[in-house]
Tab-separated table of C-alpha atoms and ligand atoms in Angstrom:
chain	number	residue	atom	x	y	z
F	1	MET	CA	-6.012	76.808	-78.591
F	2	SER	CA	-8.904	78.486	-77.550
F	3	ARG	CA	-9.429	79.988	-74.317
F	4	TYR	CA	-11.743	78.365	-71.687
F	5	GLU	CA	-14.059	79.207	-69.091
F	6	ARG	CA	-14.008	76.804	-66.113
F	7	ILE	CA	-17.233	76.443	-64.248
F	8	ALA	CA	-18.574	74.611	-61.273
F	9	GLY	CA	-21.096	74.249	-58.699
F	10	LEU	CA	-21.073	72.571	-55.209
F	11	GLU	CA	-23.356	70.374	-53.456
F	12	THR	CA	-22.437	70.355	-49.834
F	13	HIS	CA	-24.013	67.603	-47.588
F	14	ILE	CA	-23.806	68.671	-43.773
F	15	GLU	CA	-24.430	66.503	-40.832
F	16	LEU	CA	-26.561	68.310	-38.256
F	17	SER	CA	-25.710	68.470	-34.780
F	18	THR	CA	-28.794	67.165	-33.189
F	19	ARG	CA	-28.576	64.803	-30.140
F	20	THR	CA	-31.048	61.978	-31.940
F	21	LYS	CA	-31.614	61.184	-35.678
F	22	ILE	CA	-34.085	62.863	-38.067
F	23	PHE	CA	-36.936	60.242	-37.949
F	24	CYS	CA	-36.267	58.343	-34.721
F	25	GLY	CA	-34.775	58.577	-31.411
F	26	CYS	CA	-31.445	56.826	-31.892
F	27	THR	CA	-28.057	58.776	-31.145
F	28	THR	CA	-26.202	60.285	-34.172
F	29	ALA	CA	-23.143	60.028	-31.863
F	30	PHE	CA	-20.285	59.310	-34.288
F	31	GLY	CA	-18.586	55.832	-34.207
F	32	GLY	CA	-19.644	53.220	-31.658
F	33	GLN	CA	-19.699	49.237	-32.354
F	34	PRO	CA	-21.235	48.764	-35.940
F	35	ASN	CA	-25.125	48.499	-35.984
F	36	THR	CA	-25.585	49.751	-32.185
F	37	HIS	CA	-27.270	52.986	-32.954
F	38	CYS	CA	-30.061	51.711	-34.592
F	39	CYS	CA	-33.588	50.862	-34.522
F	40	PRO	CA	-36.527	49.773	-36.760
F	41	VAL	CA	-37.173	53.073	-38.319
F	42	CYS	CA	-33.467	53.795	-39.366
F	43	THR	CA	-33.051	50.369	-40.454
F	44	GLY	CA	-36.206	50.520	-42.601
F	45	GLN	CA	-38.125	47.601	-41.010
F	46	PRO	CA	-41.662	47.045	-42.727
F	47	GLY	CA	-44.183	48.887	-40.827
F	48	ALA	CA	-41.903	51.233	-38.999
F	49	LEU	CA	-43.074	54.956	-39.351
F	50	PRO	CA	-40.912	58.000	-39.312
F	51	ARG	CA	-41.600	60.937	-37.176
F	52	LEU	CA	-39.789	64.390	-38.005
F	53	ASN	CA	-37.404	65.714	-35.198
F	54	ARG	CA	-38.464	69.371	-34.994
F	55	GLU	CA	-34.749	70.264	-33.941
F	56	VAL	CA	-33.755	69.279	-37.391
F	57	VAL	CA	-35.858	71.924	-38.701
F	58	LYS	CA	-34.593	74.653	-36.442
F	59	LEU	CA	-31.006	73.938	-37.399
F	60	ALA	CA	-31.831	73.948	-41.052
F	61	VAL	CA	-33.696	77.193	-40.885
F	62	GLN	CA	-30.933	78.680	-38.804
F	63	ALA	CA	-28.554	77.637	-41.695
F	64	GLY	CA	-30.848	79.405	-44.117
F	65	LEU	CA	-31.130	82.614	-41.926
F	66	ALA	CA	-27.112	82.880	-41.691
F	67	THR	CA	-26.611	82.467	-45.303
F	68	GLY	CA	-29.501	84.879	-46.307
F	69	CYS	CA	-32.098	82.641	-47.635
F	70	THR	CA	-35.733	83.021	-48.104
F	71	ILE	CA	-37.126	80.459	-45.590
F	72	HIS	CA	-40.639	78.603	-46.641
F	73	ARG	CA	-43.395	78.482	-44.256
F	74	GLU	CA	-44.536	75.097	-45.910
F	75	SER	CA	-42.379	72.497	-47.486
F	76	ARG	CA	-42.827	68.906	-47.887
F	77	MET	CA	-40.786	65.436	-47.601
F	78	ASP	CA	-40.408	63.520	-50.758
F	79	ARG	CA	-38.963	59.777	-51.404
F	80	LYS	CA	-35.796	59.549	-53.490
F	81	HIS	CA	-35.368	55.654	-54.853
F	82	TYR	CA	-32.087	54.068	-55.070
F	83	HIS	CA	-31.054	50.419	-54.790
F	84	TYR	CA	-27.874	50.199	-52.402
F	85	PRO	CA	-27.208	48.130	-49.348
F	86	ASP	CA	-26.481	51.136	-47.163
F	87	LEU	CA	-30.026	52.444	-47.785
F	88	PRO	CA	-32.260	49.502	-46.404
F	89	ARG	CA	-35.681	51.268	-47.393
F	90	ALA	CA	-34.549	51.461	-51.011
F	91	TYR	CA	-35.500	54.926	-50.723
F	92	GLN	CA	-34.034	58.331	-49.022
F	93	ILE	CA	-36.298	60.808	-47.247
F	94	THR	CA	-35.467	64.069	-48.539
F	95	GLN	CA	-37.004	67.068	-50.163
F	96	TYR	CA	-37.348	67.406	-54.113
F	97	ASP	CA	-39.378	70.249	-55.403
F	98	THR	CA	-40.234	72.315	-52.356
F	99	PRO	CA	-37.150	72.730	-50.152
F	100	LEU	CA	-37.149	74.470	-46.905
F	101	CYS	CA	-34.940	77.282	-47.888
F	102	THR	CA	-33.868	78.954	-51.158
F	103	GLN	CA	-32.093	81.748	-52.888
F	104	GLY	CA	-29.325	82.490	-50.470
F	105	GLN	CA	-25.755	83.524	-50.988
F	106	ILE	CA	-22.184	83.784	-49.734
F	107	THR	CA	-19.682	86.666	-50.721
F	108	LEU	CA	-16.162	85.639	-51.395
F	109	SER	CA	-13.107	87.903	-50.603
F	110	ASN	CA	-12.638	88.614	-54.240
F	111	GLY	CA	-16.346	90.249	-54.265
F	112	ARG	CA	-17.817	87.591	-56.406
F	113	ILE	CA	-21.203	86.233	-54.981
F	114	ILE	CA	-21.994	82.507	-54.934
F	115	ARG	CA	-25.535	82.088	-55.029
F	116	ILE	CA	-26.993	79.217	-52.870
F	117	ASP	CA	-30.316	77.789	-54.829
F	118	ARG	CA	-31.542	75.707	-52.172
F	119	ILE	CA	-31.128	74.225	-48.708
F	120	HIS	CA	-33.123	71.089	-48.054
F	121	ILE	CA	-33.420	68.574	-45.104
F	122	GLU	CA	-32.903	64.861	-45.815
F	123	GLU	CA	-31.631	61.602	-43.945
F	124	ASP	CA	-28.152	60.149	-44.339
F	125	ALA	CA	-27.481	56.707	-45.540
F	126	GLY	CA	-25.400	54.102	-43.627
F	127	LYS	CA	-21.924	53.238	-44.469
F	128	SER	CA	-20.749	50.268	-46.826
F	129	ILE	CA	-17.336	48.772	-45.762
F	130	HIS	CA	-15.772	46.701	-48.504
F	131	GLN	CA	-13.485	43.925	-46.943
F	132	GLU	CA	-11.816	40.995	-48.692
F	133	GLY	CA	-14.292	40.884	-51.422
F	134	ARG	CA	-17.323	41.278	-49.297
F	135	VAL	CA	-19.410	44.284	-48.386
F	136	LEU	CA	-20.333	44.946	-44.972
F	137	VAL	CA	-22.927	47.677	-43.970
F	138	ASP	CA	-22.981	49.652	-40.742
F	139	TYR	CA	-26.354	51.570	-40.248
F	140	ASN	CA	-25.345	53.655	-37.282
F	141	ARG	CA	-25.032	56.665	-39.675
F	142	SER	CA	-28.373	55.777	-41.295
F	143	GLY	CA	-30.889	58.504	-40.315
F	144	VAL	CA	-28.593	61.015	-38.956
F	145	PRO	CA	-29.915	64.478	-40.151
F	146	LEU	CA	-28.288	66.419	-43.265
F	147	ILE	CA	-28.755	69.656	-44.785
F	148	GLU	CA	-27.667	69.686	-48.327
F	149	VAL	CA	-26.671	73.274	-49.417
F	150	VAL	CA	-26.692	73.549	-53.418
F	151	THR	CA	-25.045	76.383	-55.219
F	152	ALA	CA	-25.644	77.895	-58.526
F	153	PRO	CA	-22.833	77.230	-61.279
F	154	ASP	CA	-21.065	80.146	-60.060
F	155	PHE	CA	-17.478	78.827	-59.155
F	156	ARG	CA	-14.621	79.719	-61.585
F	157	SER	CA	-11.621	78.246	-59.885
F	158	ALA	CA	-10.898	75.591	-57.158
F	159	GLU	CA	-9.709	78.326	-55.014
F	160	GLU	CA	-13.212	79.912	-55.073
F	161	MET	CA	-14.376	76.563	-54.071
F	162	ARG	CA	-12.127	76.444	-51.191
F	163	GLU	CA	-12.874	79.542	-49.919
F	164	TYR	CA	-16.671	79.211	-49.853
F	165	LEU	CA	-16.222	75.785	-48.159
F	166	GLU	CA	-14.176	77.521	-45.551
F	167	ILE	CA	-16.762	80.367	-45.060
F	168	LEU	CA	-19.489	77.878	-44.932
F	169	GLN	CA	-17.698	75.491	-42.474
F	170	ARG	CA	-16.941	78.764	-40.035
F	171	LEU	CA	-20.560	79.943	-40.461
F	172	MET	CA	-22.120	76.531	-39.539
F	173	ARG	CA	-19.574	76.020	-36.683
F	174	ALA	CA	-20.464	79.418	-35.431
F	175	ILE	CA	-24.189	78.981	-35.229
F	176	GLY	CA	-23.693	75.622	-33.683
F	177	VAL	CA	-25.580	73.712	-36.699
F	178	SER	CA	-22.502	71.215	-37.453
F	179	ASP	CA	-19.103	70.349	-36.427
F	180	CYS	CA	-18.104	70.078	-40.102
F	181	ARG	CA	-15.288	67.677	-39.814
F	182	MET	CA	-14.525	66.648	-43.477
F	183	GLN	CA	-12.366	63.740	-41.891
F	184	GLU	CA	-15.308	62.433	-40.154
F	185	GLY	CA	-17.517	62.663	-42.893
F	186	SER	CA	-19.851	65.453	-41.547
F	187	LEU	CA	-18.988	67.700	-44.271
F	188	ARG	CA	-19.066	66.170	-47.864
F	189	CYS	CA	-18.976	67.710	-51.366
F	190	ASP	CA	-20.212	66.774	-54.686
F	191	VAL	CA	-18.991	68.866	-57.520
F	192	ASN	CA	-20.713	69.604	-61.003
F	193	LEU	CA	-17.990	70.592	-63.566
F	194	SER	CA	-18.194	71.803	-67.107
F	195	VAL	CA	-15.959	73.993	-69.472
F	196	ARG	CA	-16.819	76.071	-72.253
F	197	GLN	CA	-15.293	78.366	-74.770
F	198	VAL	CA	-14.729	81.952	-73.696
F	199	GLU	CA	-17.675	84.053	-75.142
F	200	SER	CA	-19.513	81.054	-76.144
F	201	ASP	CA	-23.046	81.021	-74.353
F	202	ALA	CA	-23.561	77.086	-75.113
F	203	MET	CA	-24.847	75.194	-72.534
F	204	PRO	CA	-21.874	72.874	-72.114
F	205	THR	CA	-22.082	69.270	-70.633
F	206	ARG	CA	-21.170	68.653	-67.165
F	207	THR	CA	-19.780	65.884	-65.071
F	208	GLU	CA	-20.068	65.190	-61.387
F	209	ILE	CA	-17.371	64.227	-58.851
F	210	LYS	CA	-18.852	62.568	-55.823
F	211	ASN	CA	-17.902	62.655	-52.067
F	212	MET	CA	-14.785	64.801	-51.879
F	213	ASN	CA	-13.647	64.136	-48.563
F	214	SER	CA	-10.908	66.800	-48.102
F	215	PHE	CA	-10.012	70.278	-49.240
F	216	SER	CA	-6.955	69.591	-50.939
F	217	ASN	CA	-8.224	66.447	-52.637
F	218	MET	CA	-11.336	68.549	-53.928
F	219	VAL	CA	-8.654	71.227	-55.414
F	220	LYS	CA	-6.882	68.159	-57.197
F	221	ALA	CA	-9.684	66.482	-58.547
F	222	VAL	CA	-11.460	69.915	-59.864
F	223	ASN	CA	-8.498	70.991	-61.612
F	224	TYR	CA	-7.711	67.600	-62.827
F	225	GLU	CA	-11.125	67.071	-64.386
F	226	TRP	CA	-11.410	70.554	-65.911
F	227	GLU	CA	-8.210	69.714	-67.869
F	228	ARG	CA	-9.524	66.550	-68.807
F	229	GLN	CA	-12.479	68.025	-70.326
F	230	ILE	CA	-10.568	70.899	-72.246
F	231	ALA	CA	-8.298	68.001	-73.788
F	232	LEU	CA	-11.287	66.328	-75.195
F	233	LEU	CA	-13.030	69.575	-76.755
F	234	GLU	CA	-9.476	70.340	-78.138
F	235	GLN	CA	-9.316	67.091	-79.841
F	236	GLY	CA	-12.806	67.357	-81.088
F	237	GLU	CA	-14.404	64.701	-78.671
F	238	PRO	CA	-17.547	65.131	-76.731
F	239	VAL	CA	-17.608	65.395	-72.782
F	240	VAL	CA	-20.139	62.613	-71.752
F	241	GLN	CA	-22.297	63.469	-69.121
F	242	GLU	CA	-21.645	61.117	-66.082
F	243	THR	CA	-20.683	60.634	-62.577
F	244	ARG	CA	-17.118	60.288	-61.610
F	245	ARG	CA	-14.767	59.655	-58.809
F	246	TYR	CA	-11.438	61.103	-57.718
F	247	ASP	CA	-8.664	58.369	-57.581
F	248	GLU	CA	-6.229	59.412	-54.694
F	249	SER	CA	-3.513	56.971	-55.984
F	250	THR	CA	-3.592	58.040	-59.604
F	251	HIS	CA	-4.508	61.667	-58.868
F	252	THR	CA	-7.299	61.253	-61.763
F	253	THR	CA	-10.802	61.102	-61.935
F	254	GLN	CA	-12.728	57.703	-63.339
F	255	PRO	CA	-16.134	57.019	-64.235
F	256	MET	CA	-18.029	55.391	-61.733
F	257	ARG	CA	-18.864	51.868	-62.740
F	258	ASP	CA	-22.386	51.602	-61.430
F	259	LYS	CA	-25.656	52.533	-62.964
F	260	GLU	CA	-25.503	56.058	-61.361
F	261	ASN	CA	-25.243	57.851	-64.520
F	262	SER	CA	-28.643	56.826	-65.875
F	263	ARG	CA	-30.588	56.712	-62.742
F	264	ASP	CA	-34.275	57.490	-62.425
F	265	TYR	CA	-34.941	58.403	-58.990
F	266	ARG	CA	-38.618	58.277	-59.271
F	267	TYR	CA	-39.343	60.952	-56.797
F	268	PHE	CA	-42.839	61.095	-54.957
F	269	ARG	CA	-44.276	62.511	-51.811
F	270	GLU	CA	-43.295	60.798	-48.776
F	271	PRO	CA	-46.869	59.482	-47.701
F	272	ASP	CA	-45.938	58.852	-43.839
F	273	LEU	CA	-44.988	62.684	-43.198
F	274	THR	CA	-47.113	65.529	-42.877
F	275	ALA	CA	-46.020	68.974	-44.449
F	276	VAL	CA	-43.222	70.785	-42.565
F	277	ILE	CA	-45.115	74.066	-41.438
F	278	ILE	CA	-42.930	76.583	-39.964
F	279	THR	CA	-44.667	79.841	-38.094
F	280	ASP	CA	-43.594	83.299	-38.165
F	281	GLU	CA	-43.093	83.243	-34.373
F	282	GLU	CA	-40.760	80.190	-34.833
F	283	ILE	CA	-38.577	81.945	-37.258
F	284	ALA	CA	-38.211	85.157	-35.236
F	285	ALA	CA	-37.401	82.853	-32.283
F	286	TRP	CA	-34.636	80.902	-33.926
F	287	ARG	CA	-33.469	84.035	-35.896
F	288	ALA	CA	-33.096	85.793	-32.127
F	289	ALA	CA	-31.252	82.585	-30.962
F	290	LEU	CA	-28.465	83.131	-33.488
F	291	PRO	CA	-25.140	84.230	-32.183
F	292	GLU	CA	-23.349	86.980	-33.871
F	293	LEU	CA	-22.008	85.623	-37.316
F	294	PRO	CA	-18.403	85.281	-38.273
F	295	GLU	CA	-18.593	87.993	-40.838
F	296	ALA	CA	-19.983	90.645	-38.315
F	297	ARG	CA	-17.620	89.798	-35.863
F	298	MET	CA	-14.629	90.000	-38.251
F	299	ALA	CA	-16.104	93.620	-39.363
F	300	ARG	CA	-16.287	94.520	-35.639
F	301	TYR	CA	-12.702	93.459	-35.137
F	302	ILE	CA	-11.423	95.538	-38.220
F	303	ARG	CA	-13.311	98.423	-37.059
F	304	SER	CA	-11.642	98.158	-33.673
F	305	GLY	CA	-8.267	98.404	-35.360
F	306	LEU	CA	-7.073	94.687	-35.890
F	307	PRO	CA	-5.368	93.863	-39.310
F	308	SER	CA	-7.976	91.877	-41.315
F	309	ALA	CA	-5.707	88.693	-41.572
F	310	ASP	CA	-5.596	88.832	-37.684
F	311	ALA	CA	-9.537	89.212	-37.659
F	312	GLU	CA	-9.952	86.196	-39.893
F	313	LEU	CA	-7.885	83.950	-37.767
F	314	LEU	CA	-9.648	85.051	-34.537
F	315	VAL	CA	-13.124	84.026	-36.139
F	316	LYS	CA	-12.003	81.028	-37.502
F	317	PHE	CA	-13.250	79.013	-34.651
F	318	ARG	CA	-16.066	80.195	-32.372
F	319	ARG	CA	-14.562	79.426	-29.205
F	320	VAL	CA	-11.528	81.255	-30.125
F	321	ALA	CA	-13.487	84.566	-30.940
F	322	GLU	CA	-15.411	84.281	-27.579
F	323	TYR	CA	-12.076	83.926	-25.812
F	324	PHE	CA	-10.766	86.938	-27.546
F	325	ASP	CA	-13.803	88.969	-26.838
F	326	GLU	CA	-13.371	87.937	-23.070
F	327	VAL	CA	-9.645	88.717	-23.175
F	328	SER	CA	-9.914	92.151	-24.927
F	329	VAL	CA	-12.778	93.885	-22.584
F	330	GLY	CA	-11.477	97.133	-21.512
F	331	VAL	CA	-7.874	96.661	-23.502
F	332	SER	CA	-6.744	97.228	-26.928
F	333	PRO	CA	-7.838	94.664	-29.125
F	334	ARG	CA	-4.380	94.958	-30.778
F	335	THR	CA	-2.353	94.141	-27.574
F	336	ALA	CA	-4.711	91.254	-27.005
F	337	ALA	CA	-4.707	89.796	-30.451
F	338	ASN	CA	-0.930	89.762	-30.267
F	339	PHE	CA	-0.892	87.532	-27.337
F	340	VAL	CA	-3.586	85.474	-28.383
F	341	LEU	CA	-2.286	84.954	-31.844
F	342	GLY	CA	1.172	84.586	-30.879
F	343	PRO	CA	2.196	82.725	-27.673
F	344	VAL	CA	-1.166	81.456	-26.862
F	345	PHE	CA	-1.836	79.902	-30.408
F	346	ALA	CA	1.843	78.290	-30.282
F	347	ARG	CA	0.543	75.964	-27.638
F	348	MET	CA	-2.876	75.228	-29.313
F	349	THR	CA	-3.858	72.493	-31.998
F	350	ASP	CA	-6.867	72.967	-34.255
F	351	ALA	CA	-8.714	70.399	-32.074
F	352	ASP	CA	-7.810	72.572	-28.994
F	353	LYS	CA	-9.382	75.857	-30.800
F	354	GLU	CA	-12.496	73.930	-31.869
F	355	GLU	CA	-13.120	72.599	-28.341
F	356	GLY	CA	-12.132	75.695	-26.658
F	357	THR	CA	-8.976	74.284	-24.569
F	358	PHE	CA	-6.808	77.104	-23.981
F	359	PRO	CA	-3.362	77.158	-22.203
F	360	LEU	CA	-4.488	79.813	-19.617
F	361	PRO	CA	-7.903	81.391	-18.778
F	362	ALA	CA	-9.019	84.581	-20.510
F	363	GLU	CA	-9.427	86.231	-17.498
F	364	HIS	CA	-5.439	85.773	-16.787
F	365	LEU	CA	-4.592	87.007	-20.100
F	366	ARG	CA	-6.622	90.055	-19.660
F	367	GLU	CA	-4.806	91.211	-16.300
F	368	LEU	CA	-1.393	90.917	-18.407
F	369	THR	CA	-2.911	92.766	-21.236
F	370	ALA	CA	-4.051	95.637	-19.045
F	371	LEU	CA	-0.525	95.978	-17.220
F	372	VAL	CA	1.138	96.337	-20.754
F	373	GLU	CA	-1.343	98.573	-21.930
F	374	GLY	CA	-1.122	100.878	-19.002
F	375	GLY	CA	2.682	101.129	-19.493
F	376	ARG	CA	3.154	99.180	-16.202
F	377	LEU	CA	4.586	96.065	-17.735
F	378	SER	CA	7.267	96.069	-20.741
F	379	LYS	CA	6.385	94.027	-23.757
F	380	ASN	CA	9.506	91.974	-23.130
F	381	LEU	CA	8.891	91.274	-19.728
F	382	ALA	CA	5.321	90.552	-20.556
F	383	LYS	CA	6.228	87.842	-23.107
F	384	THR	CA	8.618	85.847	-20.608
F	385	THR	CA	5.890	86.218	-18.088
F	386	LEU	CA	3.135	84.917	-20.207
F	387	GLU	CA	5.149	81.863	-20.855
F	388	ARG	CA	5.375	81.189	-17.087
F	389	MET	CA	1.765	81.886	-16.480
F	390	MET	CA	1.006	79.010	-19.154
F	391	ASP	CA	3.811	77.037	-17.731
F	392	GLU	CA	2.909	77.064	-14.154
F	393	GLY	CA	-0.856	78.033	-14.273
F	394	LYS	CA	-0.441	81.082	-12.294
F	395	ARG	CA	-1.696	84.658	-12.532
F	396	VAL	CA	0.494	87.548	-13.381
F	397	THR	CA	0.392	88.711	-9.623
F	398	ASP	CA	1.666	85.568	-8.435
F	399	LEU	CA	4.626	85.617	-10.449
F	400	LEU	CA	5.725	89.382	-10.439
F	401	SER	CA	6.142	91.769	-7.488
F	402	ALA	CA	4.812	95.265	-7.263
F	403	GLU	CA	8.031	96.541	-8.025
F	404	ASP	CA	8.344	94.848	-11.184
F	405	MET	CA	4.757	95.926	-12.455
F	406	ALA	CA	5.510	99.378	-11.608
F	407	GLY	CA	7.174	99.990	-14.930
F	408	VAL	CA	9.694	102.907	-15.314
F	409	ASP	CA	8.488	106.546	-15.247
F	410	ASP	CA	9.624	109.055	-17.813
F	411	ALA	CA	12.039	110.719	-15.584
F	412	THR	CA	13.649	107.589	-14.371
F	413	LEU	CA	13.952	106.594	-17.960
F	414	GLN	CA	15.510	109.474	-19.052
F	415	ALA	CA	18.017	109.422	-16.484
F	416	ILE	CA	18.952	105.805	-16.952
F	417	CYS	CA	19.387	106.564	-20.707
F	418	GLN	CA	21.713	109.380	-19.924
F	419	GLN	CA	23.649	107.189	-17.760
F	420	VAL	CA	24.041	104.702	-20.635
F	421	VAL	CA	25.121	107.115	-23.157
F	422	GLU	CA	27.722	108.269	-20.800
F	423	ASN	CA	29.051	104.743	-19.808
F	424	ASP	CA	29.214	103.662	-23.699
F	425	PRO	CA	30.965	106.428	-25.768
F	426	LYS	CA	31.998	103.857	-28.446
F	427	SER	CA	28.324	102.865	-29.372
F	428	VAL	CA	27.341	106.620	-29.254
F	429	ALA	CA	30.269	107.480	-31.463
F	430	ASP	CA	29.148	104.433	-33.773
F	431	TYR	CA	25.712	105.494	-33.912
F	432	GLN	CA	26.335	109.047	-34.716
F	433	GLY	CA	28.844	107.910	-37.446
F	434	GLY	CA	25.689	105.997	-39.187
F	435	LYS	CA	25.968	102.702	-37.668
F	436	GLU	CA	22.233	101.603	-36.659
F	437	LYS	CA	23.422	98.645	-35.138
F	438	ALA	CA	24.911	100.635	-32.567
F	439	MET	CA	21.634	101.881	-31.466
F	440	ARG	CA	20.519	98.316	-30.507
F	441	SER	CA	23.106	97.785	-27.888
F	442	LEU	CA	22.371	101.077	-26.307
F	443	ILE	CA	18.554	100.047	-25.966
F	444	GLY	CA	19.935	96.558	-24.662
F	445	GLY	CA	22.021	98.686	-22.114
F	446	VAL	CA	18.881	100.472	-20.949
F	447	MET	CA	17.069	97.350	-20.927
F	448	ARG	CA	19.852	95.710	-18.598
F	449	ALA	CA	19.662	98.633	-16.325
F	450	THR	CA	15.991	98.336	-15.708
F	451	ARG	CA	16.150	94.693	-15.547
F	452	GLY	CA	13.702	94.339	-18.638
F	453	LYS	CA	11.008	96.716	-17.144
F	454	ALA	CA	11.520	99.705	-19.590
F	455	ASP	CA	9.345	99.847	-22.979
F	456	PRO	CA	12.113	99.399	-25.643
F	457	GLN	CA	10.702	101.552	-27.978
F	458	GLN	CA	10.270	104.494	-25.399
F	459	ALA	CA	13.897	104.117	-24.764
F	460	GLU	CA	14.799	104.089	-28.381
F	461	GLN	CA	12.859	107.262	-28.837
F	462	MET	CA	14.580	108.978	-26.058
F	463	LEU	CA	18.081	107.782	-27.061
F	464	ARG	CA	17.436	108.813	-30.530
F	465	GLU	CA	16.642	112.447	-29.371
F	466	MET	CA	19.232	112.598	-26.949
F	467	LEU	CA	21.924	111.538	-29.589
F	468	SER	CA	20.594	113.636	-32.389
F	469	ILE	CA	23.117	116.115	-33.674
T	1	ZN	ZN1	-33.294	54.887	-35.227
T	2	MN	MN1	-28.414	64.803	-50.994
């Protein structure tokens, strides 16, 4: 059997988080009673004229800047025709040969660069709902602004595609361009797939899988489709260029039954809209308004001493990163990260992280972290206190006395260690006889004697020195 190279490119549609639609003043809010967020413009009534929402241009340019794209000072809108009940004008207003942004890129953790060919703006269609043999249409989504991010065919595995989407999602959330919720359809992907024999430079035939709505389905669909194409080539059969869909019940891809495959979109310029012109001043202002990007933030955390896995968890949600920045002012990021990623995260769902709902204020966690850092509170006592702070909504100073927070000074700790050693000759003999476990019980003795205030690591160090032969 020959060896094959698996090739893929992604087209990602992302709903922009503007308050109003791209060509009218209707709300973009998700949900609502069917056909209540509409007007003559977004339902395509004769004579209704579109007017471009400038906020859409701003967010699309910011998405382009965050992915290193060239931003074009002049671009145009085009009509793309197809006949579907969810598209009332029978054409979509999009950008064809003059996209707003081109030539960006995203770098994966394996060092491979995924080229972004273009980012353009367009309108979303309505939603068809198939019910008891009838098709109902809800136009609330019609006219919601989208960007379409198109990559070059640079992917070589489904895992690379998943990572790219995670980075893209994180980036778009961080700059506030979109909430990128796959389950609500505010991030949707089409995948182009082909295979070719290794070391062949033939242009392989590709198929397209439309509307992947979860990472896990995308990975399954992509792997199934690549293997299907390889099996065909192995049998000497051609791969047919077509659009397919993923069937969740059979875990296979199936050809779409409509005429999608031989479609002629008859693109032409949208005569009802003028060119999109952007000034250098606008680009400069929009760039200046961008927050610190996740990659830069992650690099900053790693430089400050955090393991990269921890840094990655902290930048996944912008609100979490902002919270962490507040907690770690003036204290070691490592201690702060241990609290945030451990006990604080244990009480949070992904939705909490996205919305920034934390079990305690950053200020309160910083107070606790500073006490630990100053050696005034043992890690053990800090942990149980943190749980109580979250349960009772109190500050550390409400829960602990001055005495509790005084810590244990070196001389006192030394004296207590001495006492514990004298009172427990059996553990001492065991330890000196090579039983490591005995050290645990000696440390336990010190912790009991100090009511948890001693730092167990410091106690261990003192005990080991005391008992070294
Ligand atoms: Zn409208
Ligand atoms: Mn599109």
